[in-house]
CSV table of C-alpha atoms in Angstrom, one decimal:
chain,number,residue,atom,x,y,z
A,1154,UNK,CA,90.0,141.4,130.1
A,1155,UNK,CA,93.8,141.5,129.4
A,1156,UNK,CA,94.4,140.3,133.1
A,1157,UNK,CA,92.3,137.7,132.6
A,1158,UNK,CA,93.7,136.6,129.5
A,1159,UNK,CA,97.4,137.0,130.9
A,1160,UNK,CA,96.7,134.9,133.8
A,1161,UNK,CA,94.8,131.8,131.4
A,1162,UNK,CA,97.2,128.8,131.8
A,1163,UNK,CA,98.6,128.4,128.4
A,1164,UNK,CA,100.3,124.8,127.3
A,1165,UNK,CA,103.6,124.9,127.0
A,1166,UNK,CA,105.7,125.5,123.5
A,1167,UNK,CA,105.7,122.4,121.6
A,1168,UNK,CA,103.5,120.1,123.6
A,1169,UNK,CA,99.8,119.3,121.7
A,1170,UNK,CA,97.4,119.6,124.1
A,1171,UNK,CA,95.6,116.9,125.2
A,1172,UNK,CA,92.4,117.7,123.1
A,1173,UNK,CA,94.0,117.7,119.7
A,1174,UNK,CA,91.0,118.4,117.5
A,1175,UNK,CA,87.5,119.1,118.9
A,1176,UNK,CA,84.5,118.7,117.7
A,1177,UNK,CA,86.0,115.4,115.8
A,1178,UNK,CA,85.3,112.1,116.8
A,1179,UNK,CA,87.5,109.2,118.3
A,1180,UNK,CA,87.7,107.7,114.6
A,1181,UNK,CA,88.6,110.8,112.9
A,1182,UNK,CA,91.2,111.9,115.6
A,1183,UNK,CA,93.0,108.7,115.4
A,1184,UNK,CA,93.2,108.4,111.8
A,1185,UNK,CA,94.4,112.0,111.5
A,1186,UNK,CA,97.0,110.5,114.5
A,1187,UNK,CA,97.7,107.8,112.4
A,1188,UNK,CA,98.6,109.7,109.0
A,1189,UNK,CA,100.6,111.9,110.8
A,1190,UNK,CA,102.7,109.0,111.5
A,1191,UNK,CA,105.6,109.1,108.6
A,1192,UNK,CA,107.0,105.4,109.7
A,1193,UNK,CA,103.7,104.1,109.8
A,1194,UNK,CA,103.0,105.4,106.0
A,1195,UNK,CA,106.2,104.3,105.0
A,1196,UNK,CA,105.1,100.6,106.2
A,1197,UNK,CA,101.8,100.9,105.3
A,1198,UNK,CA,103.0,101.6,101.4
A,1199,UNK,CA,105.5,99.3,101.9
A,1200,UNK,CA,103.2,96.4,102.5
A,1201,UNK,CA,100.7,96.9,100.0
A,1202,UNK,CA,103.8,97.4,97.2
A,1203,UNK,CA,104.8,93.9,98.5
A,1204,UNK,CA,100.8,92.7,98.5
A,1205,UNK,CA,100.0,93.7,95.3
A,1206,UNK,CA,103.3,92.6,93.6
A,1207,UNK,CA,103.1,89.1,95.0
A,1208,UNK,CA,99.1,87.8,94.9
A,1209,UNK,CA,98.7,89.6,91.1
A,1210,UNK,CA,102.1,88.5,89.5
A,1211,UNK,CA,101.8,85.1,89.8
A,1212,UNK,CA,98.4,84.1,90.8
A,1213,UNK,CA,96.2,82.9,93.4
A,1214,UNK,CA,93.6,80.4,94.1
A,1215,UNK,CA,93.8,79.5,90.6
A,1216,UNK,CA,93.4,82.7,89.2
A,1217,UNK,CA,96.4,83.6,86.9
A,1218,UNK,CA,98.7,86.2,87.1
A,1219,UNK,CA,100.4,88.6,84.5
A,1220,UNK,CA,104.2,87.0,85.3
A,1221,UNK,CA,104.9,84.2,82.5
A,1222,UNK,CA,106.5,81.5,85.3
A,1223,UNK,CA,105.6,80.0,88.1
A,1224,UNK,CA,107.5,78.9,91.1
A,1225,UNK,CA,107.4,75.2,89.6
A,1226,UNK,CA,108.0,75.9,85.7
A,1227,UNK,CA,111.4,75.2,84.8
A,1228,UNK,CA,113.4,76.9,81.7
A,1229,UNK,CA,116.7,77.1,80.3
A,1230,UNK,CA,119.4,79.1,82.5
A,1231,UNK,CA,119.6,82.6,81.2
A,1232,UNK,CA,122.9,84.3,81.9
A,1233,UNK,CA,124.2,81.7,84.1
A,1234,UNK,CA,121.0,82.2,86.2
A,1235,UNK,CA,122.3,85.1,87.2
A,1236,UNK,CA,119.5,88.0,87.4
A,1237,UNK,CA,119.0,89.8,84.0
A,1238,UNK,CA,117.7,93.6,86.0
A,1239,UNK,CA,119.9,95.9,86.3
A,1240,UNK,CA,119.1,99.5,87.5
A,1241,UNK,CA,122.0,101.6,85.2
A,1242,UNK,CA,121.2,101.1,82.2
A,1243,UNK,CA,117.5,100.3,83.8
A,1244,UNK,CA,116.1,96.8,82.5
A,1245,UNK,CA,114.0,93.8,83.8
A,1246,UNK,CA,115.0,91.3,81.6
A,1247,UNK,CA,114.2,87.4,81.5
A,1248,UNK,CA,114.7,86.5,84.8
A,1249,UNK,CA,115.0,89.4,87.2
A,1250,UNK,CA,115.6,87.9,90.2
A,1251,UNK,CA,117.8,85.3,88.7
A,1252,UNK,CA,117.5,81.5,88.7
A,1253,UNK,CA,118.0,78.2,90.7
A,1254,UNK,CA,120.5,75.4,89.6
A,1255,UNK,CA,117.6,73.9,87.6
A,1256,UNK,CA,116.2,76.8,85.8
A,1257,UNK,CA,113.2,77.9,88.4
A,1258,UNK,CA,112.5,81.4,88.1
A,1259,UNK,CA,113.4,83.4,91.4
A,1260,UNK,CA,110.9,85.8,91.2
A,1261,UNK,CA,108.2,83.4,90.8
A,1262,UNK,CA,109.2,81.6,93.5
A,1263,UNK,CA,109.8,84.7,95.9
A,1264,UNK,CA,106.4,86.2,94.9
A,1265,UNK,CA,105.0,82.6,95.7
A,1266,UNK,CA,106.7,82.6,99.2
A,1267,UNK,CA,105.5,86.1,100.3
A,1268,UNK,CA,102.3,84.8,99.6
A,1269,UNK,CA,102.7,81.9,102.0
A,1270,UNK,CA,103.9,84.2,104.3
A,1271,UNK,CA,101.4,87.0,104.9
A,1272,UNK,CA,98.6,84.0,104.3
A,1273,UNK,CA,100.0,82.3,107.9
A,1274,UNK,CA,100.4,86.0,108.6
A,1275,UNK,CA,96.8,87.2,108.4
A,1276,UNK,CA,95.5,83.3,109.8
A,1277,UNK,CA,97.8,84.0,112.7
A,1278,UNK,CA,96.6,87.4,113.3
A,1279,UNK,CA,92.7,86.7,113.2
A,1280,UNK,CA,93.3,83.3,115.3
A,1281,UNK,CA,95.4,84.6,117.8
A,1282,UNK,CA,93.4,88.0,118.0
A,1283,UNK,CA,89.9,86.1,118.8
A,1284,UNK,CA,91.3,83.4,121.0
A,1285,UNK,CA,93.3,86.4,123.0
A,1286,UNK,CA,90.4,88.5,123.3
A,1287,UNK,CA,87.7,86.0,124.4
A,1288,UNK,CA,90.1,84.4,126.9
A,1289,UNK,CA,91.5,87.7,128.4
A,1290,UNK,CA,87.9,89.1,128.4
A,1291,UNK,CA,86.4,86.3,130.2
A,1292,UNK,CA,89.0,86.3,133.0
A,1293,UNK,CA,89.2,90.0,133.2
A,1294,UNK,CA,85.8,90.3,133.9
A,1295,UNK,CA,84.3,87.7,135.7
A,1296,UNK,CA,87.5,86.8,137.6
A,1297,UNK,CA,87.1,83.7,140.2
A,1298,UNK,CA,87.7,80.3,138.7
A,1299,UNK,CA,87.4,81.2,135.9
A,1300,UNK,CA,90.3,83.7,135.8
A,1301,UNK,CA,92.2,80.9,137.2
A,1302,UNK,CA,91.4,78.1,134.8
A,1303,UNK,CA,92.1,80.4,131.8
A,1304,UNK,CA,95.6,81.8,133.4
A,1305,UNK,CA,96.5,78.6,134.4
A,1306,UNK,CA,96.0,77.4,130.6
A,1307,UNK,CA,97.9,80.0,129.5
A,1308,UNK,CA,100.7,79.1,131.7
A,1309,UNK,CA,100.8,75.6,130.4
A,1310,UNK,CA,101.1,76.8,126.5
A,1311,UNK,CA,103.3,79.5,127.4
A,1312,UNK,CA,106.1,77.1,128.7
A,1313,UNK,CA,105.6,74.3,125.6
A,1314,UNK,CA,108.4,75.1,122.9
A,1315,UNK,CA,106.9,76.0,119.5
A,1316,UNK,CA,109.5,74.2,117.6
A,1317,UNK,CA,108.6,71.2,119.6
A,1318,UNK,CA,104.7,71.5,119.0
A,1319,UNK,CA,105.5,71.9,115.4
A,1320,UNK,CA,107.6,69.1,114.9
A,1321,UNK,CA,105.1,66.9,116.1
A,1322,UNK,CA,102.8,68.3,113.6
A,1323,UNK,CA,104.6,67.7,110.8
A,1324,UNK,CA,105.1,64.5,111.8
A,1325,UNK,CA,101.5,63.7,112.0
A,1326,UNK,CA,101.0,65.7,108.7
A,1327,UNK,CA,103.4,63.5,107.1
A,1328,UNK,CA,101.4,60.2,108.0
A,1329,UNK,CA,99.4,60.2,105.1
A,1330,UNK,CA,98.8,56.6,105.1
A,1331,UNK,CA,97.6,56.7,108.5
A,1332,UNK,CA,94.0,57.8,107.1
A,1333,UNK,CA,93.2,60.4,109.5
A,1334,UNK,CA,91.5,63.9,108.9
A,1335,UNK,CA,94.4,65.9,110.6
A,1336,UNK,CA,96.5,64.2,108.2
A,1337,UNK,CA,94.6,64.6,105.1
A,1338,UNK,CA,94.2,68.1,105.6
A,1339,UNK,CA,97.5,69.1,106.5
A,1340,UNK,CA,99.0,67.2,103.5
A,1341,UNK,CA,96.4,69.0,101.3
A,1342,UNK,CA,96.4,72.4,102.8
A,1343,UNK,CA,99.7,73.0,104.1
A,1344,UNK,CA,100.2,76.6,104.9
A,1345,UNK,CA,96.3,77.2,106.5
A,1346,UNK,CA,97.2,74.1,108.5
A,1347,UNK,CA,100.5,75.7,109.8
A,1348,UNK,CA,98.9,79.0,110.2
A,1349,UNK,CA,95.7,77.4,112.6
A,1350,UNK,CA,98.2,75.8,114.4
A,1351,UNK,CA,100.6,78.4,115.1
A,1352,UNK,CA,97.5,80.7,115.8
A,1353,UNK,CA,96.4,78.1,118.3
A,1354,UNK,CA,99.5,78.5,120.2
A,1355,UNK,CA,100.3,82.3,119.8
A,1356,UNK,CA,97.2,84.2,121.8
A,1357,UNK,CA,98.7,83.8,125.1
A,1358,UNK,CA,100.7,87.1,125.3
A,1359,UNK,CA,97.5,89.4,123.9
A,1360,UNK,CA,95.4,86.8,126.6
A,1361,UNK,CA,97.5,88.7,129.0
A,1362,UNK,CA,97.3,92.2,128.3
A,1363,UNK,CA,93.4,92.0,127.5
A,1364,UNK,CA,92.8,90.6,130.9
A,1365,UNK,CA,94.8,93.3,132.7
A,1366,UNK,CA,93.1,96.0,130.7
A,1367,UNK,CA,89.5,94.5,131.5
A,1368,UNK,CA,90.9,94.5,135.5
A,1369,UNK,CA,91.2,98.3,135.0
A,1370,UNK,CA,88.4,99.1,132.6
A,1371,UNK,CA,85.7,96.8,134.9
A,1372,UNK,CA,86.2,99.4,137.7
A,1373,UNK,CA,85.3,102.4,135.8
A,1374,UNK,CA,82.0,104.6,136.2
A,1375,UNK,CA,80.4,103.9,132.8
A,1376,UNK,CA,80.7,100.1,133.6
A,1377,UNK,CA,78.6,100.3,136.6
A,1378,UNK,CA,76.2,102.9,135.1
A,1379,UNK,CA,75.9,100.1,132.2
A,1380,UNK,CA,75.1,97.3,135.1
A,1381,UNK,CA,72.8,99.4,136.5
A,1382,UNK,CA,71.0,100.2,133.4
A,1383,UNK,CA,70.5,96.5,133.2
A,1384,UNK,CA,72.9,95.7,130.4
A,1385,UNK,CA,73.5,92.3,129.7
A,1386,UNK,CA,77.5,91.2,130.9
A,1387,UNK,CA,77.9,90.6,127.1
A,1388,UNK,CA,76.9,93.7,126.0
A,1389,UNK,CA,79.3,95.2,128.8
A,1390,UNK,CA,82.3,93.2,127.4
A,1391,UNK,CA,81.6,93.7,123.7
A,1392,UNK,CA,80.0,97.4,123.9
A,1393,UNK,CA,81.0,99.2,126.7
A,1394,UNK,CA,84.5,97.4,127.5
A,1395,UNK,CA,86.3,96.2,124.0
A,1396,UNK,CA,86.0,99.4,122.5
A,1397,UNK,CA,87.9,101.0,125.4
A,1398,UNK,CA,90.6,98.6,124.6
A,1399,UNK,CA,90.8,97.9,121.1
A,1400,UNK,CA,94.3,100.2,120.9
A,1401,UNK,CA,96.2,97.4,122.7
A,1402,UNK,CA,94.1,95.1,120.8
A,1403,UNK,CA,94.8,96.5,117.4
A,1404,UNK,CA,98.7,96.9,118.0
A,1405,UNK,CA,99.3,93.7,119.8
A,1406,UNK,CA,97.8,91.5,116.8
A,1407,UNK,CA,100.1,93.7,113.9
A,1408,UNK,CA,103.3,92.6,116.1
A,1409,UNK,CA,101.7,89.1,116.9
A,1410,UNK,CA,101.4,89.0,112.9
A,1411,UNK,CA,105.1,90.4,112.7
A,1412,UNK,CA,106.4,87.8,115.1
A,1413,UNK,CA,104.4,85.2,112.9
A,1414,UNK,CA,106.5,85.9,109.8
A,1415,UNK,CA,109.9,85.1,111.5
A,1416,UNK,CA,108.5,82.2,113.4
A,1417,UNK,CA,107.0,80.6,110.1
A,1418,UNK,CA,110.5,81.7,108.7
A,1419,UNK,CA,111.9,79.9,111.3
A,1420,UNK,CA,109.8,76.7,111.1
A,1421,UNK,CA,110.2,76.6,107.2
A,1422,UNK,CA,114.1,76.4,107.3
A,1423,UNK,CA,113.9,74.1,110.0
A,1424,UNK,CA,112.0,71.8,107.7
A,1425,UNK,CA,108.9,71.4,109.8
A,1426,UNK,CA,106.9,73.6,107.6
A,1427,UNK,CA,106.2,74.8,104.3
A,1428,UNK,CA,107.2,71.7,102.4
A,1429,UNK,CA,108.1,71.4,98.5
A,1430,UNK,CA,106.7,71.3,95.8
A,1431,UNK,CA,105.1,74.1,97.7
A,1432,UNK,CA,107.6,77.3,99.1
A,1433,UNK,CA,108.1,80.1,101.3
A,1434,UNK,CA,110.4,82.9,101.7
A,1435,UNK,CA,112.1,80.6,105.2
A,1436,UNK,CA,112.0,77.4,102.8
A,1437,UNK,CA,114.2,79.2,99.6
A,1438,UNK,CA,116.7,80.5,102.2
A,1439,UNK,CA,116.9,76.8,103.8
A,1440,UNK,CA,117.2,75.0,99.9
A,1441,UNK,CA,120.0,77.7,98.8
A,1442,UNK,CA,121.8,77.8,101.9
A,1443,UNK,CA,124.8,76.3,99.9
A,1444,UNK,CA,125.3,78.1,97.1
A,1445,UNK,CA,125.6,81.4,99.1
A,1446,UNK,CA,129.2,82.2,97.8
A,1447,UNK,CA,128.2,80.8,94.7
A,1448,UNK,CA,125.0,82.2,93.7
A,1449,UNK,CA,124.0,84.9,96.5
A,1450,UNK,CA,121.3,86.0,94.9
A,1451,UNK,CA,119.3,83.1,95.9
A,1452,UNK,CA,119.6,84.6,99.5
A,1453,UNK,CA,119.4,88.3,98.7
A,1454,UNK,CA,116.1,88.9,97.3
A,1455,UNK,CA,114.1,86.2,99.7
A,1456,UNK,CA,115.7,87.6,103.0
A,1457,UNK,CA,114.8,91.1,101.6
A,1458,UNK,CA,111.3,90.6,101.6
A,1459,UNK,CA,111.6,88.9,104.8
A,1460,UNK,CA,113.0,92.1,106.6
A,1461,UNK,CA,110.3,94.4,104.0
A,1462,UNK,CA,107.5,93.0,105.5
A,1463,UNK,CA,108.3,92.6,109.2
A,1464,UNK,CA,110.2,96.2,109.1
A,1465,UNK,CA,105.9,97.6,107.4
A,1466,UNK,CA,104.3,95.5,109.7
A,1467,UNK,CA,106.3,97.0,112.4
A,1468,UNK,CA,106.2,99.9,111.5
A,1469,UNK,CA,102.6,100.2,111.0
A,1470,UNK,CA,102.1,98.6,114.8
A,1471,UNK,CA,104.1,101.7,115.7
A,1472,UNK,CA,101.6,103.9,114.3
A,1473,UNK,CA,99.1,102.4,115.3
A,1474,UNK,CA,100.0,102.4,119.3
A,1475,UNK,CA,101.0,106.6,118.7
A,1476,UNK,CA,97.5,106.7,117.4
A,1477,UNK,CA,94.8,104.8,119.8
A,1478,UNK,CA,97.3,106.1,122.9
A,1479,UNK,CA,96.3,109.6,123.5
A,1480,UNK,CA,99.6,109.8,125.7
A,1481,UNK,CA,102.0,109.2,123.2
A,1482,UNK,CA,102.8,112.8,122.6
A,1483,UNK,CA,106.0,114.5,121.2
A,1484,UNK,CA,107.6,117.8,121.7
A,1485,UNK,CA,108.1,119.5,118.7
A,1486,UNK,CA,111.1,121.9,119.1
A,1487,UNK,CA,110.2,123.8,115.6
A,1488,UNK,CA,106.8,124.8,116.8
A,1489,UNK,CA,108.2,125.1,120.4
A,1490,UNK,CA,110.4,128.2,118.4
A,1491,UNK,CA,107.8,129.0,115.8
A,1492,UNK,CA,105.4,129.8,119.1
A,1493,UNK,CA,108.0,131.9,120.8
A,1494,UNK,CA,108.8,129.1,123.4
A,1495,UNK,CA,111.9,129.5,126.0
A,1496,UNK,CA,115.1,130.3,124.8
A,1497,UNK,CA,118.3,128.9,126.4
A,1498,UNK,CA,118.5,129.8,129.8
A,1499,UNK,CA,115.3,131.3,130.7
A,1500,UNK,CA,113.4,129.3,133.2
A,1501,UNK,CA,110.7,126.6,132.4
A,1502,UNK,CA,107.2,127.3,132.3
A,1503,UNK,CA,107.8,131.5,131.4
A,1504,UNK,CA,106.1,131.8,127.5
A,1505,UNK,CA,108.8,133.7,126.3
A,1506,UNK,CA,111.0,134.3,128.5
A,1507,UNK,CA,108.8,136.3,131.1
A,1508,UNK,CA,107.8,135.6,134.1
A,1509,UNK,CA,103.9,135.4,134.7
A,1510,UNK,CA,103.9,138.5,136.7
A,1511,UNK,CA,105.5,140.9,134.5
A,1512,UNK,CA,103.3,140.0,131.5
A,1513,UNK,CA,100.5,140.6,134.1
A,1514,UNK,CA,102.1,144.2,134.8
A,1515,UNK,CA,102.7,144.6,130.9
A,1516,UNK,CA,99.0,144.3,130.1
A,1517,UNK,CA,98.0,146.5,132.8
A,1518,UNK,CA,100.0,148.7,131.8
A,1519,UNK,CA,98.8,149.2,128.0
């Protein structure tokens, strides 16, 4: 019995093996993955800090919030408009964030900007991730024409400029006279309008990676034991297929969303899209771009929640990937130690230190 157990292969110091937890299922393994992850838990309390803070403090939908201004009220400039917090001695004050030339409260209006931008966020994400899916699962599986009509759509959106498309939407938007219904509703509804938009033109990457994982998962064994139980080609794709590939799914749409922030940053400086009396986080950078040596403020706290929220939802896309790939794995130098792993010098592969052979003639020996 000590032979036997001398000569079992043993993984090596470090290294998890590639069954991390048995007996639990593919759920429970990746969220114990996932909260493993201290980046991803960082991000993940990062985000719903920044959430929280800016869809309760100054209301949404027309439900009203527990901060006293909005990003439209104007009041008298309090300390210059300078921002009344102050971490040593620690105090909030008046006007924490500070104030615009004309008395607009800066937190208000930064609260009201990260609003806009996880709402184009989120539209982005569920747009982008249906369209990418449905396209890249069609012409995975069934291949043929219509593999080539969807790749060659792809190709055509890929290679229009997104500053372009959205100029011309705003343009049209900005018709109002004109009396048509793409008008009226982007006038009316200005943010969902340049979220569906952008969403219409941001699939094509995840279109891409879905149809090269449905080229590889097609092939596999429980595919053609699901054909030849007589399953139905949608219940393949959506039962048998999706679920194989919802980790590339799942962290492609967080840095989709990611991406969406900057480009909606982007567009809103740019003037082509969150207009005023609304405002985003890209449109207070653009309106105080000249009174940055003046009042810098008015560029600090907007571009910090800019970076907060792409840095989470980073973050959390990173955890996410180390989660649903079981070959993301690490090597853990303290349990490589802790488990009496190589020391310097001392070939690879030798638990220890010794060979296989002597600890073979050590247990035979006792």
């Amino acid at each position: 019995m000590a032979e036997d157990a001398a000569l079992q292969p043993r993984p090596a110091a470090g290294i998890e093996p590639v069954l991390e937890a048995k007996g639990l299922s593919q759920g429970q393994i990746v969220r114990k993955r996932f909260l493993g992850h201290t980046g991803a838990i960082i991000g993940l309390a990062v985000f719903a800090l920044i959430f929280l803070l800016a869809f309760t403090s100054v209301g949404y939908l027309g439900l009203p919030g527990w901060w006293k201004y909005n990003h439209e009220q104007v009041s008298p400039l309090v300390n210059d408009g300078a921002p009344t917090s102050s971490l040593w001695p620690l105090a909030w004050g008046e006007h924490p964030f500070g104030q615009d030339r004309i008395g607009r409260d800066l937190f208000a209006m930064t609260m009201r900007g990260a609003q806009q931008s996880i709402t184009v966020m989120v539209v982005i994400g569920l747009i982008a991730g249906l369209i990418g899916v449905l396209v890249g699962a069609i012409a995975g599986y069934f291949r043929g024409w219509a593999e080539a009509i969807l790749m060659r759509l792809t190709d055509v959106i890929i290679i229009i400029p997104a500053l372009l498309l959205a100029a011309v939407m705003a343009q049209l938007a900005g018709r109002r006279d004109s009396g048509s219904w793409f008008a009226s509703f982007a006038s009316t509804n200005g943010v969902l309008a340049l979220g569906i938009f952008l969403g219409l033109i941001s699939w094509v990457s995840l279109a891409r990676l879905m149809r090269g994982e449905f080229l590889s998962l097609r092939e596999r064994e429980f595919v053609d034991a699901a054909r030849i139980s007589g399953a139905s080609n949608a219940r393949i794709i959506f039962k048998h297929i999706l679920p194989n590939a919802v980790g590339v799914l799942i962290v492609n749409v967080t840095l989709t969303m990611s991406a969406a922030i900057l480009t909606e940053t982007a567009l809103s400086y740019l003037g082509v899209g969150v207009k005023a009396p609304d405002t985003s986080l890209g449109l207070l950078i653009s309106q105080n771009q000249q009174a940055f040596s003046t009042r810098p403020w008015l560029f600090w706290f907007p571009g910090l929640f800019i970076v907060l929220i792409c840095l989470s939802i980073n973050f959390i896309g990173d955890g996410l990937r180390d989660a649903f790939d079981p070959r993301q794995k690490k090597f853990n130098s303290k349990k490589a130690r802790d488990d009496g792993g190589p020391a310097a010098g001392t070939p690879p592969g030798t638990p220890g230190g010794k060979s296989a052979v002597s600890a073979f003639d050590g247990s035979k020996d006792s």
